[in-house]
Coordinates of C-alpha atoms in Angstrom, one line a residue:
M143 CA 28.3 -13.3 -91.3
L144 CA 28.4 -13.5 -87.4
A145 CA 25.6 -12.3 -85.3
H146 CA 26.2 -9.7 -82.5
P147 CA 27.2 -11.3 -79.1
K148 CA 24.5 -9.9 -77.3
C149 CA 21.7 -11.0 -79.8
Y150 CA 23.4 -14.6 -79.7
V151 CA 23.3 -14.7 -75.9
S152 CA 19.6 -13.8 -75.9
I153 CA 18.7 -16.4 -78.5
L154 CA 20.5 -18.9 -76.4
D155 CA 18.6 -18.0 -73.3
L156 CA 15.4 -18.0 -75.0
R157 CA 16.0 -21.5 -76.4
E158 CA 17.0 -22.8 -72.9
H159 CA 13.9 -21.1 -71.4
V160 CA 11.4 -22.6 -74.0
S161 CA 13.1 -26.1 -73.9
R162 CA 12.9 -26.2 -70.0
H163 CA 9.2 -25.5 -70.0
V164 CA 8.5 -28.0 -72.9
R165 CA 10.4 -30.8 -70.8
V166 CA 8.5 -29.9 -67.5
L167 CA 5.1 -30.0 -69.6
F168 CA 5.6 -33.3 -71.0
A169 CA 7.1 -34.8 -67.9
I170 CA 4.0 -34.1 -65.9
C171 CA 1.5 -35.0 -68.8
R172 CA 0.6 -38.2 -70.5
P173 CA 0.6 -38.6 -74.1
R174 CA -3.2 -39.1 -74.0
G175 CA -3.5 -35.8 -72.5
C176 CA -4.3 -36.0 -68.6
R177 CA -2.9 -37.6 -65.4
R178 CA -4.0 -37.8 -61.7
F179 CA -1.6 -36.2 -59.4
S180 CA -2.1 -35.1 -55.8
G181 CA -6.0 -35.1 -56.0
H182 CA -6.0 -32.9 -59.3
F183 CA -6.0 -33.5 -62.9
L184 CA -3.0 -32.0 -65.0
I185 CA -4.4 -31.1 -68.4
S186 CA -2.4 -31.5 -71.6
P187 CA -0.1 -28.8 -72.9
L188 CA -2.4 -27.6 -75.7
S189 CA -5.2 -27.2 -73.2
A190 CA -2.9 -25.3 -70.9
A191 CA -1.8 -23.1 -73.8
A192 CA -5.4 -22.4 -74.7
R193 CA -6.2 -21.5 -71.2
A194 CA -3.1 -19.2 -71.0
G195 CA -4.0 -17.6 -74.2
S196 CA -7.6 -16.9 -73.2
G197 CA -6.4 -14.8 -70.5
S198 CA -7.7 -16.9 -67.7
N199 CA -6.3 -16.2 -64.3
E200 CA -6.9 -19.5 -62.6
R201 CA -3.7 -20.6 -60.6
T202 CA -3.5 -23.4 -58.1
N203 CA -0.9 -25.0 -56.0
D204 CA 0.8 -28.2 -57.7
G205 CA 1.8 -29.6 -54.5
R206 CA 5.2 -28.6 -54.5
G207 CA 4.5 -25.1 -53.4
N208 CA 4.6 -23.6 -56.7
C209 CA 1.7 -21.8 -58.6
S210 CA 0.7 -23.4 -61.9
S211 CA -2.0 -22.8 -64.5
L212 CA -1.9 -26.6 -65.3
L213 CA -3.8 -27.9 -62.3
V214 CA -7.5 -28.1 -62.2
S215 CA -9.3 -29.3 -59.0
V216 CA -12.2 -32.0 -59.5
R217 CA -14.5 -33.9 -57.4
H218 CA -14.3 -37.6 -56.9
Y219 CA -17.7 -39.4 -56.9
A220 CA -18.0 -43.0 -55.1
K221 CA -18.4 -46.0 -57.4
V222 CA -21.6 -47.5 -57.6
T223 CA -21.5 -51.2 -56.6
S224 CA -23.9 -53.7 -57.6
K225 CA -25.4 -55.9 -55.0
K226 CA -25.9 -59.6 -55.7
P227 CA -29.4 -60.9 -54.9
E228 CA -29.6 -63.2 -51.9
F229 CA -29.8 -66.9 -52.8
P230 CA -32.5 -68.5 -50.6
S231 CA -31.0 -71.4 -48.6
Q232 CA -32.8 -74.7 -48.0
L233 CA -32.1 -74.7 -44.2
D234 CA -34.3 -71.6 -43.7
D235 CA -37.3 -73.7 -43.1
L236 CA -35.6 -75.6 -40.3
P237 CA -36.9 -74.3 -36.8
P238 CA -34.1 -73.5 -34.5
T239 CA -35.8 -75.3 -31.5
M240 CA -35.8 -78.6 -33.3
L241 CA -33.4 -81.2 -31.9
Q242 CA -30.4 -82.5 -33.7
K243 CA -30.6 -85.8 -35.5
D244 CA -28.6 -87.7 -32.9
Y245 CA -30.8 -86.6 -29.9
A246 CA -34.3 -86.5 -31.9
T247 CA -34.9 -90.3 -30.7
V248 CA -33.7 -89.8 -27.1
K249 CA -36.6 -89.5 -24.8
I250 CA -34.5 -87.9 -22.1
A251 CA -33.8 -85.0 -24.3
E252 CA -37.4 -83.7 -23.9
S253 CA -37.2 -83.4 -20.0
V254 CA -33.9 -81.6 -19.7
D255 CA -33.9 -77.9 -18.8
D256 CA -33.9 -75.1 -21.4
V257 CA -30.2 -74.5 -21.3
V258 CA -29.4 -78.0 -22.2
K259 CA -32.2 -78.2 -24.7
R260 CA -30.7 -75.1 -26.5
L261 CA -27.5 -76.8 -26.7
L262 CA -29.0 -79.8 -28.3
S263 CA -31.2 -77.9 -30.6
L264 CA -30.3 -76.8 -34.3
E265 CA -29.6 -73.1 -33.0
M266 CA -26.2 -74.3 -31.7
A267 CA -25.7 -77.0 -34.5
S268 CA -23.1 -76.9 -37.2
Q269 CA -23.8 -76.7 -40.9
R270 CA -23.0 -80.5 -41.0
E271 CA -25.6 -81.3 -38.5
K272 CA -28.2 -79.2 -40.1
M273 CA -27.6 -80.9 -43.3
Q274 CA -28.1 -84.2 -41.8
V275 CA -31.5 -83.1 -40.6
K276 CA -32.4 -81.8 -44.0
I277 CA -31.5 -84.9 -45.8
Q278 CA -33.5 -87.0 -43.3
Q279 CA -36.5 -84.9 -44.0
L280 CA -36.3 -85.4 -47.7
V281 CA -35.7 -89.1 -47.4
D282 CA -38.8 -89.4 -45.2
M283 CA -40.9 -87.8 -48.0
V284 CA -40.1 -90.4 -50.7
K285 CA -38.9 -93.6 -49.0
R286 CA -41.1 -96.6 -49.4
N287 CA -41.2 -97.9 -45.7
P288 CA -39.4 -97.1 -42.5
Y289 CA -36.6 -99.5 -43.2
D290 CA -35.9 -98.2 -46.6
F291 CA -32.4 -96.8 -46.7
G292 CA -31.0 -97.6 -50.2
S293 CA -33.8 -97.5 -52.9
T294 CA -33.5 -95.3 -55.9
E295 CA -35.8 -92.6 -54.3
V296 CA -33.8 -92.4 -51.2
K297 CA -30.5 -91.9 -53.2
I298 CA -32.3 -89.1 -55.4
A299 CA -33.5 -87.4 -52.2
K300 CA -29.8 -87.5 -50.8
L301 CA -28.4 -86.2 -53.9
T302 CA -30.9 -83.5 -54.3
A303 CA -29.9 -82.1 -50.8
K304 CA -26.3 -82.2 -51.6
I305 CA -26.7 -80.3 -54.8
R306 CA -28.6 -77.5 -53.3
N307 CA -26.0 -77.2 -50.5
Y308 CA -23.2 -76.9 -53.4
Q309 CA -25.4 -74.3 -55.2
E310 CA -25.6 -72.1 -51.9
H311 CA -21.8 -72.4 -51.5
L312 CA -21.0 -71.5 -55.1
Q313 CA -23.2 -68.3 -54.7
K314 CA -20.7 -67.1 -51.9
H315 CA -17.5 -68.5 -53.5
P316 CA -18.1 -68.6 -57.4
K317 CA -14.3 -69.5 -57.9
D318 CA -14.3 -72.7 -55.9
K319 CA -13.9 -75.0 -58.7
L320 CA -13.6 -78.3 -56.6
H321 CA -17.2 -78.0 -55.3
K322 CA -18.3 -76.9 -58.7
R323 CA -16.9 -80.3 -60.0
C324 CA -18.6 -82.2 -57.2
M325 CA -22.0 -80.6 -57.9
L326 CA -21.8 -81.4 -61.6
M327 CA -20.9 -84.9 -60.8
S328 CA -23.9 -85.2 -58.3
I329 CA -26.3 -83.9 -61.0
D330 CA -25.2 -86.2 -63.6
R331 CA -25.6 -89.1 -60.9
R332 CA -29.1 -87.9 -60.1
K333 CA -30.0 -87.5 -63.8
K334 CA -29.1 -91.0 -64.3
L335 CA -31.3 -92.3 -61.4
L336 CA -34.0 -90.3 -62.6
K337 CA -33.7 -91.7 -66.0
Y338 CA -33.8 -95.4 -64.8
L339 CA -36.8 -94.5 -62.4
R340 CA -38.7 -93.0 -65.3
R341 CA -38.2 -95.9 -67.4
T342 CA -39.0 -98.7 -64.7
R343 CA -41.7 -96.9 -62.5
Y344 CA -43.2 -93.7 -64.0
D345 CA -45.5 -93.3 -61.2
V346 CA -43.0 -93.1 -58.5
F347 CA -40.9 -91.0 -60.8
E348 CA -43.6 -88.3 -61.1
N349 CA -44.2 -88.6 -57.1
V350 CA -40.4 -88.1 -56.4
C351 CA -40.2 -85.1 -58.8
Q352 CA -43.3 -83.4 -57.2
K353 CA -42.4 -83.9 -53.5
L354 CA -38.6 -82.9 -54.1
D355 CA -39.4 -79.9 -56.4
I356 CA -37.3 -81.4 -59.3
E357 CA -37.8 -80.3 -62.9
Y358 CA -36.7 -83.2 -65.2
T359 CA -35.4 -82.1 -68.6
F360 CA -34.9 -84.4 -71.4
P361 CA -31.3 -84.8 -72.8
P362 CA -30.6 -83.3 -76.2
Q363 CA -30.7 -85.6 -79.1
Y364 CA -27.4 -86.8 -80.5
Y365 CA -26.5 -84.9 -83.6
K366 CA -23.6 -85.4 -85.9
R367 CA -22.4 -83.0 -88.5
I368 CA -22.6 -84.5 -92.0
T369 CA -19.4 -83.9 -94.1
H370 CA -18.4 -85.0 -97.5
R371 CA -15.6 -87.1 -95.9
W372 CA -18.1 -88.9 -93.7
L373 CA -20.6 -89.6 -96.8
A374 CA -17.8 -91.0 -98.7
K375 CA -16.7 -93.3 -95.8
K376 CA -20.2 -94.5 -95.2
A377 CA -20.7 -95.4 -98.9
F378 CA -17.4 -97.2 -99.1
C379 CA -18.4 -99.1 -96.0
Q380 CA -21.6 -100.0 -97.5
K381 CA -20.0 -101.0 -100.8
V382 CA -17.5 -103.3 -98.8
Y383 CA -20.4 -105.0 -96.7
Q384 CA -22.3 -105.8 -99.7
E385 CA -19.4 -107.5 -101.6
A386 CA -18.5 -109.5 -98.4
K387 CA -22.3 -110.4 -98.2
K388 CA -22.2 -111.7 -101.9
R389 CA -19.3 -113.7 -101.2
R390 CA -20.5 -115.3 -98.1
E391 CA -23.8 -116.2 -99.9
A392 CA -21.7 -117.8 -102.9
E393 CA -19.6 -119.7 -100.5
R394 CA -22.6 -121.0 -98.6
L395 CA -24.3 -122.0 -101.9
K396 CA -21.1 -123.9 -102.9
Q397 CA -20.8 -125.8 -99.6
T398 CA -24.4 -126.8 -99.8
T399 CA -24.0 -128.2 -103.4
V400 CA -20.9 -130.0 -102.3
V401 CA -22.7 -131.7 -99.4
A402 CA -25.8 -132.8 -101.6
D403 CA -23.4 -134.4 -104.1
N404 CA -21.5 -136.5 -101.5
D405 CA -24.5 -137.7 -99.7
P406 CA -25.4 -141.3 -100.8
P407 CA -29.1 -141.7 -102.1
S408 CA -31.3 -142.9 -99.3
V409 CA -32.9 -146.4 -99.9
G410 CA -35.9 -147.4 -98.1
T411 CA -36.2 -150.5 -96.0
P412 CA -37.8 -153.4 -97.6
V413 CA -41.1 -154.4 -95.9

């Protein structure tokens, strides 16, 4: 039985109208439900249907000049950014009027005018020149005599200044792996020197740690996980060692007996 031509055409028009709107809805909406577009949030088809069914008259512009009930205007709030705490620098205690290391021992540098003295001071110095002054300050605190340039205490002072400089740099550039590796190597080197100094001269070790503000921590004790395989291997090694020891003792006893049998009896000299 065939339907009436007018009824058939009206059904086709209705299907095309519905499918067109469904395609538009799913083209502008994500499967999760919403999508950011032109400063608005597009709500899902179910929410749109509920809004339309509730009789709401909210209609906004979708950015194309067409009115749509699927666009809802929202506010955008600024993101809260966490501020890192400032890391104190070891160079903060250096006065800016202090002369650089190369000009500190020059007598004529004290008699120049203010402009030249400012050029020779730490105020116009680079980071490297400031580090030289800081290293010299730490060395003067622990060195044995004015001519001490290579003792264990002097090496520890130089490594301490370098380690703190690496720490300040890594606070600003945490992804710098090269300087992090250099810092860890310097820490290991200083730890080795502190261990040697503590074993040989404990009073000097305490003085260095106190003046340079170093907190010495003991290395963790060696620990090996005990397994059944390790126990069996150890028992087998002990058994082999005991068997080899018995064989060596038997061989030594045999050699002693042979030597005693071959020696002629000692005869005393007649008087």
